[in-house]
Structures are given as C-alpha cells and as structure tokens.
mmCIF file of C-alpha atoms and ligand atoms in Angstrom:
data_model
loop_
_atom_site.group_PDB
_atom_site.id
_atom_site.type_symbol
_atom_site.label_atom_id
_atom_site.label_comp_id
_atom_site.label_asym_id
_atom_site.label_seq_id
_atom_site.Cartn_x
_atom_site.Cartn_y
_atom_site.Cartn_z
ATOM 1 C CA MET A 8 69.987 -77.701 90.995
ATOM 2 C CA LEU A 9 70.158 -78.251 94.765
ATOM 3 C CA ASN A 10 69.690 -81.478 95.533
ATOM 4 C CA ILE A 11 67.266 -81.841 99.173
ATOM 5 C CA THR A 12 66.393 -84.454 101.112
ATOM 6 C CA VAL A 13 63.592 -83.885 103.518
ATOM 7 C CA LEU A 14 62.975 -85.555 106.694
ATOM 8 C CA VAL A 15 59.533 -85.994 108.183
ATOM 9 C CA SER A 16 57.420 -87.606 110.776
ATOM 10 C CA GLY A 17 54.022 -86.683 110.267
ATOM 11 C CA GLY A 18 51.241 -85.013 108.123
ATOM 12 C CA GLY A 19 53.687 -83.575 106.016
ATOM 13 C CA THR A 20 51.995 -80.285 104.957
ATOM 14 C CA ASN A 21 55.197 -78.848 105.057
ATOM 15 C CA LEU A 22 56.364 -81.176 102.680
ATOM 16 C CA GLN A 23 53.393 -80.465 100.568
ATOM 17 C CA ALA A 24 53.942 -77.020 100.400
ATOM 18 C CA ILE A 25 57.777 -77.020 99.334
ATOM 19 C CA ILE A 26 56.564 -79.928 96.356
ATOM 20 C CA ASP A 27 53.903 -77.402 95.380
ATOM 21 C CA ALA A 28 56.290 -74.581 95.574
ATOM 22 C CA ILE A 29 59.096 -76.306 93.242
ATOM 23 C CA LYS A 30 55.916 -77.198 90.978
ATOM 24 C CA SER A 31 54.899 -73.525 90.444
ATOM 25 C CA GLY A 32 58.293 -72.445 90.243
ATOM 26 C CA THR A 33 58.313 -70.209 93.716
ATOM 27 C CA ILE A 34 61.037 -72.135 94.378
ATOM 28 C CA SER A 35 63.840 -72.428 92.011
ATOM 29 C CA ASN A 36 67.058 -74.597 91.257
ATOM 30 C CA ALA A 37 66.083 -77.082 93.676
ATOM 31 C CA LYS A 38 64.581 -80.946 93.747
ATOM 32 C CA ILE A 39 63.505 -83.073 96.456
ATOM 33 C CA SER A 40 65.460 -86.694 95.799
ATOM 34 C CA LEU A 41 64.435 -88.414 98.726
ATOM 35 C CA VAL A 42 62.029 -88.069 102.056
ATOM 36 C CA ILE A 43 62.811 -90.166 104.815
ATOM 37 C CA SER A 44 60.327 -90.753 107.434
ATOM 38 C CA SER A 45 60.681 -91.924 110.877
ATOM 39 C CA ARG A 46 57.466 -93.368 111.389
ATOM 40 C CA LYS A 47 56.020 -96.094 108.658
ATOM 41 C CA ASP A 48 52.461 -94.410 109.100
ATOM 42 C CA ALA A 49 53.553 -90.708 108.227
ATOM 43 C CA TYR A 50 50.941 -89.640 105.690
ATOM 44 C CA ALA A 51 54.079 -87.272 104.878
ATOM 45 C CA LEU A 52 55.392 -90.723 102.837
ATOM 46 C CA LYS A 53 52.061 -90.820 100.959
ATOM 47 C CA ARG A 54 52.130 -87.248 99.696
ATOM 48 C CA ALA A 55 56.283 -88.039 98.768
ATOM 49 C CA GLU A 56 55.215 -91.046 96.581
ATOM 50 C CA ASP A 57 51.957 -89.311 94.959
ATOM 51 C CA ALA A 58 54.726 -86.412 93.703
ATOM 52 C CA GLY A 59 56.934 -89.229 92.331
ATOM 53 C CA ILE A 60 59.598 -88.604 94.999
ATOM 54 C CA GLY A 61 61.532 -91.644 96.561
ATOM 55 C CA THR A 62 61.089 -92.182 99.998
ATOM 56 C CA MET A 63 62.431 -94.401 102.935
ATOM 57 C CA VAL A 64 61.613 -95.345 106.872
ATOM 58 C CA ILE A 65 64.429 -94.888 108.955
ATOM 59 C CA SER A 66 63.079 -95.429 112.424
ATOM 60 C CA ARG A 67 65.624 -94.650 115.696
ATOM 61 C CA LYS A 68 63.816 -97.419 117.378
ATOM 62 C CA GLU A 69 64.284 -100.212 114.843
ATOM 63 C CA CYS A 70 68.006 -99.407 114.646
ATOM 64 C CA ALA A 71 70.157 -101.534 116.832
ATOM 65 C CA ASP A 72 72.149 -98.812 118.372
ATOM 66 C CA SER A 73 73.148 -94.604 117.757
ATOM 67 C CA SER A 74 75.762 -95.864 115.451
ATOM 68 C CA ASP A 75 73.736 -98.172 113.205
ATOM 69 C CA TYR A 76 70.879 -95.190 113.485
ATOM 70 C CA GLU A 77 73.641 -92.568 112.445
ATOM 71 C CA ASN A 78 75.497 -95.021 109.498
ATOM 72 C CA LYS A 79 71.676 -95.696 108.007
ATOM 73 C CA MET A 80 71.131 -92.127 107.637
ATOM 74 C CA LEU A 81 74.476 -90.890 106.456
ATOM 75 C CA GLU A 82 74.465 -93.448 104.066
ATOM 76 C CA ALA A 83 70.683 -92.551 102.658
ATOM 77 C CA LEU A 84 71.700 -89.129 102.810
ATOM 78 C CA LYS A 85 75.157 -89.370 100.717
ATOM 79 C CA ALA A 86 73.274 -92.142 98.079
ATOM 80 C CA ALA A 87 70.685 -89.266 97.362
ATOM 81 C CA GLY A 88 73.239 -86.847 96.413
ATOM 82 C CA THR A 89 71.900 -84.604 99.580
ATOM 83 C CA GLU A 90 73.442 -80.884 99.964
ATOM 84 C CA LEU A 91 70.694 -79.739 101.718
ATOM 85 C CA ILE A 92 68.376 -81.420 104.427
ATOM 86 C CA VAL A 93 65.366 -80.038 105.326
ATOM 87 C CA LEU A 94 63.495 -81.027 108.273
ATOM 88 C CA ALA A 95 59.856 -80.561 108.191
ATOM 89 C CA GLY A 96 58.338 -81.626 111.289
ATOM 90 C CA PHE A 97 60.661 -84.436 112.075
ATOM 91 C CA MET A 98 60.403 -85.726 115.394
ATOM 92 C CA THR A 99 63.547 -87.735 116.195
ATOM 93 C CA VAL A 100 66.972 -85.815 117.239
ATOM 94 C CA LEU A 101 69.874 -85.867 114.628
ATOM 95 C CA PRO A 102 72.983 -87.284 115.647
ATOM 96 C CA GLU A 103 75.845 -85.509 116.146
ATOM 97 C CA SER A 104 78.273 -86.824 112.916
ATOM 98 C CA MET A 105 75.205 -85.533 111.048
ATOM 99 C CA ILE A 106 75.004 -82.231 112.457
ATOM 100 C CA ASN A 107 79.125 -81.651 111.644
ATOM 101 C CA GLU A 108 78.747 -83.594 108.513
ATOM 102 C CA TYR A 109 76.281 -81.070 106.970
ATOM 103 C CA GLU A 110 77.029 -77.579 108.915
ATOM 104 C CA ASN A 111 75.033 -74.920 107.793
ATOM 105 C CA ARG A 112 73.282 -77.381 105.499
ATOM 106 C CA ILE A 113 70.108 -78.477 107.331
ATOM 107 C CA ILE A 114 67.364 -76.106 107.830
ATOM 108 C CA ASN A 115 64.165 -76.582 110.356
ATOM 109 C CA ILE A 116 61.002 -74.876 110.710
ATOM 110 C CA HIS A 117 59.964 -73.968 114.323
ATOM 111 C CA PRO A 118 56.103 -73.245 114.887
ATOM 112 C CA SER A 119 57.528 -69.901 117.081
ATOM 113 C CA LEU A 120 59.259 -66.584 116.735
ATOM 114 C CA ILE A 121 62.456 -68.177 118.342
ATOM 115 C CA PRO A 122 63.838 -67.595 120.901
ATOM 116 C CA SER A 123 60.024 -67.169 122.640
ATOM 117 C CA PHE A 124 58.516 -71.108 122.967
ATOM 118 C CA CYS A 125 61.657 -73.261 121.890
ATOM 119 C CA GLY A 126 64.531 -75.507 123.237
ATOM 120 C CA LYS A 127 63.747 -78.771 124.758
ATOM 121 C CA GLY A 128 60.285 -79.849 125.108
ATOM 122 C CA TYR A 129 58.533 -77.118 122.846
ATOM 123 C CA TYR A 130 57.377 -79.473 119.827
ATOM 124 C CA GLY A 131 53.880 -79.690 118.266
ATOM 125 C CA LEU A 132 51.034 -78.266 119.514
ATOM 126 C CA LYS A 133 53.110 -77.722 123.090
ATOM 127 C CA VAL A 134 54.503 -74.667 121.473
ATOM 128 C CA HIS A 135 51.070 -73.087 120.921
ATOM 129 C CA GLU A 136 49.600 -73.962 124.101
ATOM 130 C CA GLU A 137 52.326 -72.461 125.938
ATOM 131 C CA ALA A 138 52.143 -69.500 123.703
ATOM 132 C CA LEU A 139 48.273 -68.607 124.500
ATOM 133 C CA LYS A 140 49.261 -69.625 128.470
ATOM 134 C CA ARG A 141 51.684 -66.590 128.455
ATOM 135 C CA GLY A 142 49.191 -64.662 126.554
ATOM 136 C CA VAL A 143 51.250 -63.400 123.599
ATOM 137 C CA LYS A 144 49.297 -61.210 120.690
ATOM 138 C CA LEU A 145 51.999 -62.228 118.504
ATOM 139 C CA THR A 146 53.646 -65.542 117.547
ATOM 140 C CA GLY A 147 54.532 -66.945 114.283
ATOM 141 C CA ALA A 148 57.179 -69.087 112.612
ATOM 142 C CA THR A 149 60.965 -69.327 112.550
ATOM 143 C CA VAL A 150 62.931 -71.347 109.677
ATOM 144 C CA HIS A 151 66.657 -71.839 111.276
ATOM 145 C CA PHE A 152 69.855 -73.637 110.090
ATOM 146 C CA VAL A 153 70.111 -76.620 112.605
ATOM 147 C CA ASP A 154 73.379 -76.784 115.261
ATOM 148 C CA LYS A 155 74.144 -78.858 117.666
ATOM 149 C CA GLY A 156 71.817 -76.921 120.492
ATOM 150 C CA CYS A 157 68.012 -77.494 120.453
ATOM 151 C CA ASP A 158 66.292 -74.606 118.415
ATOM 152 C CA THR A 159 69.685 -72.310 118.760
ATOM 153 C CA GLY A 160 71.254 -72.250 115.585
ATOM 154 C CA PRO A 161 71.249 -69.374 113.045
ATOM 155 C CA ILE A 162 67.824 -67.632 112.158
ATOM 156 C CA ILE A 163 67.180 -67.345 108.405
ATOM 157 C CA ILE A 164 63.373 -66.445 108.054
ATOM 158 C CA GLN A 165 61.007 -65.357 110.677
ATOM 159 C CA LYS A 166 57.192 -64.663 110.136
ATOM 160 C CA ALA A 167 54.773 -63.031 112.910
ATOM 161 C CA VAL A 168 51.238 -64.668 113.286
ATOM 162 C CA GLU A 169 48.502 -62.340 115.371
ATOM 163 C CA VAL A 170 46.897 -64.607 118.065
ATOM 164 C CA GLU A 171 43.411 -63.785 118.178
ATOM 165 C CA ASP A 172 40.320 -64.314 121.124
ATOM 166 C CA GLY A 173 39.143 -67.538 121.446
ATOM 167 C CA ASP A 174 41.808 -69.313 119.882
ATOM 168 C CA THR A 175 42.979 -72.527 121.150
ATOM 169 C CA PRO A 176 46.322 -74.657 119.993
ATOM 170 C CA GLU A 177 44.683 -76.271 117.450
ATOM 171 C CA ILE A 178 43.313 -72.970 116.054
ATOM 172 C CA LEU A 179 46.327 -71.401 116.439
ATOM 173 C CA GLN A 180 48.840 -74.097 115.036
ATOM 174 C CA LYS A 181 46.267 -73.972 111.958
ATOM 175 C CA ARG A 182 46.909 -70.261 111.483
ATOM 176 C CA VAL A 183 50.525 -70.426 111.886
ATOM 177 C CA MET A 184 50.904 -73.207 109.600
ATOM 178 C CA GLU A 185 49.019 -71.339 106.979
ATOM 179 C CA GLN A 186 50.094 -68.074 107.252
ATOM 180 C CA ALA A 187 53.985 -68.479 108.104
ATOM 181 C CA GLU A 188 55.448 -72.244 107.887
ATOM 182 C CA TRP A 189 54.031 -72.860 104.353
ATOM 183 C CA LYS A 190 54.924 -69.344 103.255
ATOM 184 C CA ILE A 191 58.684 -69.096 104.890
ATOM 185 C CA LEU A 192 60.240 -72.853 104.743
ATOM 186 C CA PRO A 193 59.898 -72.638 100.375
ATOM 187 C CA LYS A 194 61.195 -69.122 100.724
ATOM 188 C CA ALA A 195 64.120 -70.070 102.466
ATOM 189 C CA ILE A 196 64.807 -73.007 100.400
ATOM 190 C CA ASP A 197 64.371 -70.754 97.370
ATOM 191 C CA LEU A 198 66.934 -68.086 98.716
ATOM 192 C CA ILE A 199 69.430 -71.106 99.317
ATOM 193 C CA ALA A 200 68.925 -72.922 96.259
ATOM 194 C CA ASN A 201 70.059 -69.641 94.379
ATOM 195 C CA GLY A 202 72.938 -69.046 96.604
ATOM 196 C CA LYS A 203 71.338 -65.665 98.296
ATOM 197 C CA VAL A 204 72.143 -67.055 102.354
ATOM 198 C CA THR A 205 75.555 -66.704 103.962
ATOM 199 C CA VAL A 206 76.209 -67.568 107.219
ATOM 200 C CA ARG A 207 78.487 -65.508 109.208
ATOM 201 C CA ASP A 208 79.633 -65.211 112.785
ATOM 202 C CA GLU A 209 76.873 -67.784 113.348
ATOM 203 C CA LYS A 210 74.274 -65.133 111.914
ATOM 204 C CA VAL A 211 72.561 -65.472 108.686
ATOM 205 C CA PHE A 212 73.052 -62.630 105.968
ATOM 206 C CA ILE A 213 70.381 -62.836 102.675
ATOM 207 C CA MET A 214 71.388 -60.727 99.501
HETATM 208 C C1 LIG B 64 54.542 -78.079 112.138
HETATM 209 O O1 LIG B 64 54.153 -77.211 112.961
HETATM 210 C C2 LIG B 64 56.184 -77.533 112.313
HETATM 211 O O2 LIG B 64 56.697 -76.728 112.829
HETATM 212 C C3 LIG B 64 56.821 -79.049 113.549
HETATM 213 O O3 LIG B 64 55.814 -79.916 113.099
HETATM 214 C C4 LIG B 64 54.726 -79.679 112.454
HETATM 215 C C5 LIG B 64 54.696 -80.793 111.299
HETATM 216 O O4 LIG B 64 53.559 -80.490 110.471
HETATM 217 N N1 LIG B 64 57.780 -78.468 113.724
HETATM 218 P P1 LIG B 64 53.673 -81.331 109.419
HETATM 219 O O5 LIG B 64 53.930 -82.850 109.053
HETATM 220 O O6 LIG B 64 54.883 -80.343 108.399
HETATM 221 O O7 LIG B 64 52.285 -81.237 108.423
#
C-alpha cells in the first residue's frame, strides 16, 4: 500500500479528486496518510479532516529560516512514512534537500500542456491568461515528477482540453480542472501505486 502525503495551499479540489478516487477504487493500493498545507486557511484542510486524514500546517514564512523549514518538512514526511509526495496546488518552492531525498517520488499537477505556459511565474490563473492571450486552441494539464527545475521534471501524463470562444481565464481554469486535472492526477497515482511507472533517461515509461 503506497503511503502518500499530499501538499496543498488552496481549495483542494485536486486533493478531493484523489480522496474520491481512493474511495471508489479508481486508485488502488494507495492511502493518504497526511495532508500538509502551507496556509492555515486553506479549504483543503477541511476536506482532509472530513475524510479523516491527519493534517499539518507548515508555513515557510513562519519558520525561522530555510533550514528550519526544510527540517520541519522532512520530519513530518518521515514521521508519516511518506513514499510518494503529491503537490496538489502547493504554492511554496520545495527545498532542494527534499527533492534529492524523494527523487522521482514527488509529483505535481500543472494546468497546461508542458512545455507550454510553464516555468517561473506560471501558476494559477496566470497560466490560463497567457494561454488565452496567445490564442491557443488546445490547452490542458500535465502530471510530472518534480526535479530541481521549475516544471521541468519527467512527464507522466498529459490531457488536452479545448479552448472555446468567449473563454475567460476563470472559465478555462474550471474546464481544465474538470476535464483534465481531476482525472489525470488520480490516474498517475494509481499507475505509480501499482508499480507501472518507471523513469529512465529522464523520461517516463508506463507499463
Ligand atoms: C490547480 O489548478 C493546479 O493545477 C494548480 O493549482 C490549482 C489548485 O487547485 N497548480 P486546488 O487547490 O486543487 O483546488
């Protein structure tokens, strides 16, 4: 049984999709042991509590310095027996030591088809604003492993979503979540939990 810690900062709809997929059996061989939020007012915490999952708040800003933050995060992850870290709308940059320690065991959901509209500064609504500005007809979401770069790690799954006339960033964000994010994040977790994902030469192979 794969032991997962989910890191959140906001509404937690992706966390909810994972919780629901575990409950329905869409994800097998996995359980969420802990949810860590970077903000104490994140609605994601309520979703975790309602599902009977343990929660913690670790805010970078409230730590003395970066090594204090690093220590608190690593301690919490280890105490929970974490085998896979899922970034589900997590807005804090991870310490390098954590990325090293959990190499190819941290995944992130990004709301575009990487390498479009990703990297530094591309988060939240900004991603969809830029997609609309460029006039792309297709956008989507990507689940990828986290490496030291920003949105540069090996890609696990992508799903395309059509841009429609009259889309606003908010409308597009909602469609990308509904049609792509909430589907591919649980799917990637299920594949990993069932030993179907390997990384070779910085590329993902699915068996
Ligand atoms: C999602 O759009 C995700 O792709 C992005 O942040 C948003 C998180 O939403 N990184 P939620 O907290 O899962 O509702």
